[in-house]
Short mmCIF file of C-alpha atoms and ligand atoms in Angstrom, two decimals:
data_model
loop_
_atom_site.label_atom_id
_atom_site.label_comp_id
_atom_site.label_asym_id
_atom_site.label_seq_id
_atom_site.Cartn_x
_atom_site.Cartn_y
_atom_site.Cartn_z
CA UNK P 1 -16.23 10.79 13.08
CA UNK P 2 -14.53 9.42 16.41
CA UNK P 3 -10.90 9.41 15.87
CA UNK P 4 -8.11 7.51 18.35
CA UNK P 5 -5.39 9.68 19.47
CA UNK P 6 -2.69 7.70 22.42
CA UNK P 7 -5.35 6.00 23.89
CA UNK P 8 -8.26 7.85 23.56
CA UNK P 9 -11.00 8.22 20.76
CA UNK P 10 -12.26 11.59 20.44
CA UNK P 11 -14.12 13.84 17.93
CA UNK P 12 -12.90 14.68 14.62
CA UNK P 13 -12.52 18.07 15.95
CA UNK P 14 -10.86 17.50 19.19
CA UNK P 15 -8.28 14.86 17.33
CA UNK P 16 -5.03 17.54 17.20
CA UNK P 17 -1.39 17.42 17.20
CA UNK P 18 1.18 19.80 17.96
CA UNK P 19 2.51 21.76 15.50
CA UNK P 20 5.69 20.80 16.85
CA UNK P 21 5.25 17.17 16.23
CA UNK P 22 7.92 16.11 14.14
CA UNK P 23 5.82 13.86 11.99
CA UNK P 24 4.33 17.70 10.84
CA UNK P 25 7.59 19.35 10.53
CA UNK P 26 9.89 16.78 8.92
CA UNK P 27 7.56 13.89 7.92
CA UNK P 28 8.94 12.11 10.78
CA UNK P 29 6.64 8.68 11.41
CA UNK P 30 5.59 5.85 9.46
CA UNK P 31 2.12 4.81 8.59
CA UNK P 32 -0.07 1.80 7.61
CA UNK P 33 -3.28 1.76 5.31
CA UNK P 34 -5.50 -1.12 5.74
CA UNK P 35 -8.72 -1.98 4.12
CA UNK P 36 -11.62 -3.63 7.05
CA UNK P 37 -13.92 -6.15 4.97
CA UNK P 38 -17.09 -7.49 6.53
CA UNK P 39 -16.20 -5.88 9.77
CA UNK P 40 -12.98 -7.73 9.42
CA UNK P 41 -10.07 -6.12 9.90
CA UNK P 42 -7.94 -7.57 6.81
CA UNK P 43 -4.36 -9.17 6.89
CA UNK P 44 -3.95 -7.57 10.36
CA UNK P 45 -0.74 -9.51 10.53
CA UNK P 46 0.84 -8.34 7.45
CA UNK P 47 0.32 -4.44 8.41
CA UNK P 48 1.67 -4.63 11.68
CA UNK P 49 4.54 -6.54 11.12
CA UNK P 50 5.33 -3.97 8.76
CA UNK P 51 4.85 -1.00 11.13
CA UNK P 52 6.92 -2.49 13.47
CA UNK P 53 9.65 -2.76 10.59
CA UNK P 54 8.94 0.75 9.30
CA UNK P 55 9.35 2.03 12.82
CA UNK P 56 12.79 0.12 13.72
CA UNK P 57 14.06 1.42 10.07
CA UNK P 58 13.47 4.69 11.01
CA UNK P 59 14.36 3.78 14.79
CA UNK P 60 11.14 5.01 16.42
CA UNK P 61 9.61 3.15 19.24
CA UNK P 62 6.03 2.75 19.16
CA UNK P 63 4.34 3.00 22.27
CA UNK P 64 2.11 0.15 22.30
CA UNK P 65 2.13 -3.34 21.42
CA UNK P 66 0.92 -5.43 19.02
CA UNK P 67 -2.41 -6.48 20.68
CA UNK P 68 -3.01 -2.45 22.18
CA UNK P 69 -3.29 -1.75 18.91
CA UNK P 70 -5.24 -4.13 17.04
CA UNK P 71 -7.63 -3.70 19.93
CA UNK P 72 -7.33 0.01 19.10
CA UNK P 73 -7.81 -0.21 15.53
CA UNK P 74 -11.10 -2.44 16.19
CA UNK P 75 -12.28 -0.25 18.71
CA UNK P 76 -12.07 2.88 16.33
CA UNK P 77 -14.15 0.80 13.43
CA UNK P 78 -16.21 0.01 15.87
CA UNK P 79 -16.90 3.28 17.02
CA UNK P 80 -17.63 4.53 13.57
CA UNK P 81 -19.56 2.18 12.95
CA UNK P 82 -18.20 1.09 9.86
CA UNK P 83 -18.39 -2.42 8.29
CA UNK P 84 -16.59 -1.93 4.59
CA UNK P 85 -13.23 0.87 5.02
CA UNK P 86 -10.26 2.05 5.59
CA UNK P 87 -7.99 2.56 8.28
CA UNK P 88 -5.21 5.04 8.34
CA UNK P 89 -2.71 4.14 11.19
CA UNK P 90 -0.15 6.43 11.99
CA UNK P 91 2.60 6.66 14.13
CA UNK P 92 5.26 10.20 14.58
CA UNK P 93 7.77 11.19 16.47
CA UNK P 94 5.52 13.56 18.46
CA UNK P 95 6.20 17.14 19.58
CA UNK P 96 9.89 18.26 19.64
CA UNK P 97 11.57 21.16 19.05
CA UNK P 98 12.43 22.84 15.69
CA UNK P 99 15.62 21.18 15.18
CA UNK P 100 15.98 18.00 14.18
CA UNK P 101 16.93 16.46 17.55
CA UNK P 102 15.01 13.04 17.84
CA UNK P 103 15.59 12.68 21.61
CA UNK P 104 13.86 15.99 22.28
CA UNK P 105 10.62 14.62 20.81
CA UNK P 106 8.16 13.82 23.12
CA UNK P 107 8.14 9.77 21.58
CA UNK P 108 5.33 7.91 19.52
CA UNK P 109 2.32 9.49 18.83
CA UNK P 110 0.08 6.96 17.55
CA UNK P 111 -3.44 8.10 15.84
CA UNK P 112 -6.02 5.70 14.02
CA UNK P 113 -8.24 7.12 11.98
CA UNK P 114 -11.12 5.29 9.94
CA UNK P 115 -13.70 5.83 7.48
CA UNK P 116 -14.93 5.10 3.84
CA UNK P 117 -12.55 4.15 1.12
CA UNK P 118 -13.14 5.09 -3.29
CA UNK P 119 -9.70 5.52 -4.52
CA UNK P 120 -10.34 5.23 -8.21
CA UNK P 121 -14.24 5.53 -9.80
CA UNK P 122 -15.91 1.88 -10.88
CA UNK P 123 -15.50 2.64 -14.18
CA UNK P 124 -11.99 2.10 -14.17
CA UNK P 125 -11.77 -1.26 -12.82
CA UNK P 126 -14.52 -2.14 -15.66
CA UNK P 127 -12.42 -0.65 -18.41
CA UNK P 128 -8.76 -0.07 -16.96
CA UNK P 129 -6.71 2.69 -16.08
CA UNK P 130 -4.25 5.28 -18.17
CA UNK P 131 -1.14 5.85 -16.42
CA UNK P 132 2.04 8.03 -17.23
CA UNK P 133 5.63 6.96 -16.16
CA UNK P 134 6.83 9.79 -14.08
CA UNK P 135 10.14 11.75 -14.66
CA UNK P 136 10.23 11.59 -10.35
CA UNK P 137 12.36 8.59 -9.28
CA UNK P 138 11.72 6.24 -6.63
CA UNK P 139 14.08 7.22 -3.68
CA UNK P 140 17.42 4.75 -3.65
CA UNK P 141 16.82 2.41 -0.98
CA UNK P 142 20.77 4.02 -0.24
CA UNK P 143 19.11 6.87 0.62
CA UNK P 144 15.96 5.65 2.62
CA UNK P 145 14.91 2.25 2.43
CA UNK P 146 11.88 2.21 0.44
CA UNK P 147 10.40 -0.82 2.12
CA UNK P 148 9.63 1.00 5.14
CA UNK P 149 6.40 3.32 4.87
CA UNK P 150 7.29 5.94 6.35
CA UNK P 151 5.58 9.34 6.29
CA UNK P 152 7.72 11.05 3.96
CA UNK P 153 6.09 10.42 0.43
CA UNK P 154 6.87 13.89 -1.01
CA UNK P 155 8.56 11.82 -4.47
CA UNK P 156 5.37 9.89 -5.03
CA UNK P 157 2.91 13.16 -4.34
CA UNK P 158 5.39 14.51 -6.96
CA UNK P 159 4.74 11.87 -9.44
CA UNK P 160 1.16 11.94 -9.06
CA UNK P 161 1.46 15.55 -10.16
CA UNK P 162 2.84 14.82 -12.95
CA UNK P 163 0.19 12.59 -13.79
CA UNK P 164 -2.78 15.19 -12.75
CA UNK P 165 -0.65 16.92 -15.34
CA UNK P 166 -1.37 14.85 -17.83
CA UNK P 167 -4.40 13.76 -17.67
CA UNK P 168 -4.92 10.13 -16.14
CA UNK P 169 -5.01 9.24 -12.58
CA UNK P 170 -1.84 7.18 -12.20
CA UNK P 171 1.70 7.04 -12.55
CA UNK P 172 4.12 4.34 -12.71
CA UNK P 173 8.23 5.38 -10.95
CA UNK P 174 10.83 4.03 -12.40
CA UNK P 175 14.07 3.10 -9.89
CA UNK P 176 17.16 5.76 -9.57
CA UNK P 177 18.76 2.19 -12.46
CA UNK P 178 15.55 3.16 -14.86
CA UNK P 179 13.96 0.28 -13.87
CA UNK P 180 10.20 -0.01 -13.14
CA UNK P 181 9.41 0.46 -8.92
CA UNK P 182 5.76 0.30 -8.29
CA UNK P 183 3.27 3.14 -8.71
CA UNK P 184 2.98 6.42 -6.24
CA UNK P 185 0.51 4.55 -3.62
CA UNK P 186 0.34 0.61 -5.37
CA UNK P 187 2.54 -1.91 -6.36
CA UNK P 188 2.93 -2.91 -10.29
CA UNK P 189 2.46 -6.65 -12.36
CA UNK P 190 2.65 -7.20 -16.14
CA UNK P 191 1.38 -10.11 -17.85
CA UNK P 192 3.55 -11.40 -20.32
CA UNK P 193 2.52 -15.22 -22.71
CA UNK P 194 0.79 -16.01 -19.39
CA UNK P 195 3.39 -15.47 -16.78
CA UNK P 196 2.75 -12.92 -14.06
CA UNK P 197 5.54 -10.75 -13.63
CA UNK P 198 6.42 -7.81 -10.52
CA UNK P 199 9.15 -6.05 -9.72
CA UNK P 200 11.36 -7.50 -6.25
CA UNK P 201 12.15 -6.30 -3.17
CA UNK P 202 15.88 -5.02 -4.43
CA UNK P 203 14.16 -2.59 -6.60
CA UNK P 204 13.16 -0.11 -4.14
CA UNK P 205 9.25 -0.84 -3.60
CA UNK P 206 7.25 -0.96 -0.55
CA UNK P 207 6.79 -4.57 -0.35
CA UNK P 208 2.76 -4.44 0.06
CA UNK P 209 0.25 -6.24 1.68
CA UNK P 210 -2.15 -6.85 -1.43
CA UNK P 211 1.07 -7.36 -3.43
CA UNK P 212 1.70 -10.84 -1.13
CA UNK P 213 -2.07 -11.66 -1.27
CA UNK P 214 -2.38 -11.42 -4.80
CA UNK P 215 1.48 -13.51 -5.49
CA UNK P 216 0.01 -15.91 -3.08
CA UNK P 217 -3.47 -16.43 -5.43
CA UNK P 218 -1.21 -16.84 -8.27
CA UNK P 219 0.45 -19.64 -6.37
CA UNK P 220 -3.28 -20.94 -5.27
CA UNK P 221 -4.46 -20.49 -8.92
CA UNK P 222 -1.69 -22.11 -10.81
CA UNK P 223 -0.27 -18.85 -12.55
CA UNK P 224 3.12 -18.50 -13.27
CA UNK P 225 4.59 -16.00 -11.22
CA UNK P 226 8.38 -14.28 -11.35
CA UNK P 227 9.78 -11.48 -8.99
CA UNK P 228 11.92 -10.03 -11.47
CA UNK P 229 13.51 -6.93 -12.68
CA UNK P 230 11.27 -4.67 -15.50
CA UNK P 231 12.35 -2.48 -17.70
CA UNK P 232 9.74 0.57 -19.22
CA UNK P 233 9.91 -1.56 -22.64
CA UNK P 234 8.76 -4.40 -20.85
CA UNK P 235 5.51 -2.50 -19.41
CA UNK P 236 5.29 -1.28 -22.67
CA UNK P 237 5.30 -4.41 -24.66
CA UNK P 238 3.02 -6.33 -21.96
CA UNK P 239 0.19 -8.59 -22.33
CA UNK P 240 -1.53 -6.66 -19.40
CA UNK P 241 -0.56 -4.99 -16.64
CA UNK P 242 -2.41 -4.32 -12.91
CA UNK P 243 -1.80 -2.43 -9.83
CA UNK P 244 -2.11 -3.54 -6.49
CA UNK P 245 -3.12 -2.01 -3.16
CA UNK P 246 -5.26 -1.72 0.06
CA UNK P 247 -7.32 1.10 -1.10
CA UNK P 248 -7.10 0.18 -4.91
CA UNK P 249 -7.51 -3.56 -4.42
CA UNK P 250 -6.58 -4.74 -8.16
CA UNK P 251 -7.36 -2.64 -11.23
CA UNK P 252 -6.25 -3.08 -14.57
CA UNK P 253 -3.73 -0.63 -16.50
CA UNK P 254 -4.51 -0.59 -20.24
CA UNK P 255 -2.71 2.53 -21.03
CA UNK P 256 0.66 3.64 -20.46
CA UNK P 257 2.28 6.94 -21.84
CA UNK P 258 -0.52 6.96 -24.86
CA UNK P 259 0.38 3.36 -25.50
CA UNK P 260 -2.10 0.67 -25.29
CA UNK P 261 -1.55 -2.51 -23.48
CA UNK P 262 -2.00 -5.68 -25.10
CA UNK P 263 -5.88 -5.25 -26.36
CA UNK P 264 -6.46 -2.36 -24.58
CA UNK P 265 -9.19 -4.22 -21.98
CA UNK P 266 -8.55 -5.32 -18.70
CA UNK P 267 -6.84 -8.97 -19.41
CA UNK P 268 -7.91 -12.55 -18.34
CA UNK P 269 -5.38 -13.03 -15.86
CA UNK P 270 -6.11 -9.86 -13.91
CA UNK P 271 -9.73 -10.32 -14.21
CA UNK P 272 -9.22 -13.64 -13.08
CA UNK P 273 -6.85 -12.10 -9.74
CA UNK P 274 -9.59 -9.42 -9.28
CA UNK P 275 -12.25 -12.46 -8.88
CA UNK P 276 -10.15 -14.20 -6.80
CA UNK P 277 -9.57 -11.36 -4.47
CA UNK P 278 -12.90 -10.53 -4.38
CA UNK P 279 -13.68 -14.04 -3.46
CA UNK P 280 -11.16 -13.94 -0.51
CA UNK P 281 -12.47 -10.04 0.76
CA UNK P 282 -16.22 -10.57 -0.14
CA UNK P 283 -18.91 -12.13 2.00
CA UNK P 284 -17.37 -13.45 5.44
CA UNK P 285 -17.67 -17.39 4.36
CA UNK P 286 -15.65 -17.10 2.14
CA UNK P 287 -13.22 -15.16 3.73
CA UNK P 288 -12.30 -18.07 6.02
CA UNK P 289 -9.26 -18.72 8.58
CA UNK P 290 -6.18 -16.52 7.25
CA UNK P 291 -4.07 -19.47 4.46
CA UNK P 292 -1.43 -22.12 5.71
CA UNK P 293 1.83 -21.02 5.83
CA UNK P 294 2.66 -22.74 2.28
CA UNK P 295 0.11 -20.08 0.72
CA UNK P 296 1.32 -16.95 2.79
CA UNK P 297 5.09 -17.74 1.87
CA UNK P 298 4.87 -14.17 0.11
CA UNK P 299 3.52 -12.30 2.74
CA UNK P 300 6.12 -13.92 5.45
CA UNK P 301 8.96 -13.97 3.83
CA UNK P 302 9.84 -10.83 3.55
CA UNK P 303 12.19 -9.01 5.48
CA UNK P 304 9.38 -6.13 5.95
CA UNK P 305 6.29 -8.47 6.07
N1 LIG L 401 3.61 1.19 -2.84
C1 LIG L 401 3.46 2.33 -2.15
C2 LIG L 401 4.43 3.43 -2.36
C3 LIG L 401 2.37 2.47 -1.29
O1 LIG L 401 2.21 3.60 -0.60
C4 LIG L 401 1.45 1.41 -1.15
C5 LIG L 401 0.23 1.48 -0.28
N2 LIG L 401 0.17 2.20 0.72
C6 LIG L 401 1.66 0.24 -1.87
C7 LIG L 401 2.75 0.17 -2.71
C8 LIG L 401 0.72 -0.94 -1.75
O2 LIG L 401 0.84 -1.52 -0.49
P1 LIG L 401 -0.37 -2.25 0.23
O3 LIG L 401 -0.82 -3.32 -0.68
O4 LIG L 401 0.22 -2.76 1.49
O5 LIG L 401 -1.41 -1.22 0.46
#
C-alpha cells in the first residue's frame, strides 16, 4: 500500500508521524472520508469544501490548495491501483511540543491514505440494521461545532461501544436537548406517511456529503423531504428509517432499542434512495456531469458544504 505523506507517496511502512504531532496527542486535525466510484473520485467538491471549513473552525491552515490536493488524492488511487474505495484524508497540526501551544506545531500535516471500503456486511443492507440509541451525547455545537470533522471523535467511538455492548452494529446520539443527531459515523432519515424526514444543521450533526446527495434525489424523485427536529418517539414510531454515509452509502434501520420499525424490512422509500444512489455511483454512464445547481441546492447551501 503506497500512502501520501506532504507531498510524497511512500510505503505503508515508511508513512510515520511524530509522536509529537498534535493530531496524536490531542486529536488536533480534521479529516475527510470519501468513497472513489469507477475510478472517480466522488463529490470531490463537497469534501473539500468541507475540509477547508473544518480546518478554519478549528483555525488550522492547510498547506496546500484545493487543486494540490485533488491531484494528490488521484495520484494516491492511482498508485494503489484501486478503482472502487475509500479515501481517508487527513490533515493535523503536526509535531509540537507537549503543551498545548498551537504556534509551536510544526503546521499542517496532510496524509492521504486509500484502500478498500466494507463498513457493514451485505446482509444488512438486504435485511436492515439493529441499532441502540446511545446514553453518549452528541457534543453541543457550544462546545465544538459539530459540523466541522475534526479528528476528535472520542463521543461517537464511545457510543459505538455501547452498541458493541449490546449487540448490533449501530447507534443512533441523541443532542445535549434529547433530540435525535445522526449516528456515530452516518447521518439519520425516518420515513413517516411518505415524507422523508432528517434532522438540520442546528442540531449538532456533521452536515454530510451522502446526506446532500441523497436530500437532493428526494428533490429529483419527487419525495417529500423536511429538515426538521426528531424526537426518540419519532424514530420510534417511524415508517422506516436509513442511515447515510460515504462508507455506508444508504442502509436501512429496522430495529431500534428492540423495537421494530414500521414492518420490520427495509421500506420502499429507502429502497427506492438506495436504487437511486446506486444509479448515480454505479457504472460511469450513468454517473454523468456532477447535477445543476437547482439539484445540488443541499450540498451548497450549507454553511460547511
Ligand atoms: N456523521 C458523522 C459523525 C460522520 O463521521 C460522518 C461520516 N464521516 C457522517 C455523519 C456522514 O457524512 P458523509 O456522508 O460526508 O460521509
Amino acid at each position: 500500500m503506497k500512502i501520501w505523506i506532504n507531498g510524497i507517496l511512500v510505503d505503508k511502512d515508511a508513512a510515520t508521524v511524530s509522536v509529537l504531532d498534535h493530531g496524536l496527542l490531542y486529536g488536533d486535525g480534521v479529516f475527510e472520508g470519501i468513497r472513489v466510484y469507477a475510478g472517480r473520485i466522488f463529490e470531490l467538491d463537497a469534501h473539500l469544501d468541507r475540509l477547508v471549513a473544518s480546518a478554519r473552525t478549528i483555525r488550522l491552515e492547510v498547506p496546500y490548495g484545493r487543486a494540490a490536493i485533488a491531484q494528490a488524492m488521484a495520484d494516491t488511487v492511482k498508485a494503489n491501483g484501486l478503482r472502487e474505495g475509500y479515501i481517508r484524508l487527513l490533515v493535523t497540526r503536526g509535531a509540537g511540543t507537549l503543551g498545548l501551544d498551537a504556534d509551536k506545531c510544526s503546521g499542517g500535516s496532510v496524509i492521504i491514505i486509500a484502500d478498500q471500503v466494507a463498513l457493514y456486511p451485505q446482509e444488512m443492507y438486504d435485511n436492515g440494521m439493529a441499532v441502540i440509541i446511545a446514553r453518549t451525547r452528541r457534543i453541543a455545537p457550544n462546545m465544538l461545532d459539530p459540523s466541522a470533522k475534526s479528528l476528535n471523535y472520542l463521543n461517537n467511538i464511545l457510543a459505538k461501544v455501547e452498541a458493541q455492548d449490546a449487540g448490533v452494529a449501530e447507534a443512533i446520539m441523541l443532542n445535549a436537548d434529547g433530540d435525535v443527531a445522526e449516528a456515530t459515523g452516518d447521518n439519520i432519515f425516518i420515513v413517516r406517511g411518505g415524507e422523508v424526514v432528517t434532522p438540520p444543521p442546528a442540531a449538532g450533526i456533521l452536515i454530510g456529503v451522502t446526506r446532500c446527495v441523497v436530500m437532493n434525489l428526494c428533490g429529483q424523485l419527487g419525495i417529500p423531504l423536511a429538515e426538521r427536529r426528531v424526537a426518540p418517539e419519532d424514530l420510534y414510531a417511524a415508517d422506516e428509517c436509513f442511515l447515510t454515509g460515504t462508507a455506508a452509502e444508504v442502509i436501512a434501520v429496522t430495529k431500534v432499542d428492540g423495537r421494530t420499525i414500521g414492518t420490520g424490512r427495509p421500506g420502499p422509500v429507502t429502497q427506492k434512495l438506495l436504487k437511486a444512489f446506486r444509479e448515480l455511483t454505479g457504472p460511469r454512464t450513468k454517473q454523468g456531469p456532477p447535477a445543476a445547481h437547482e439539484n445540488r441546492k443541499h450540498c451548497s447551501s450549507q454553511p460547511h458544504g
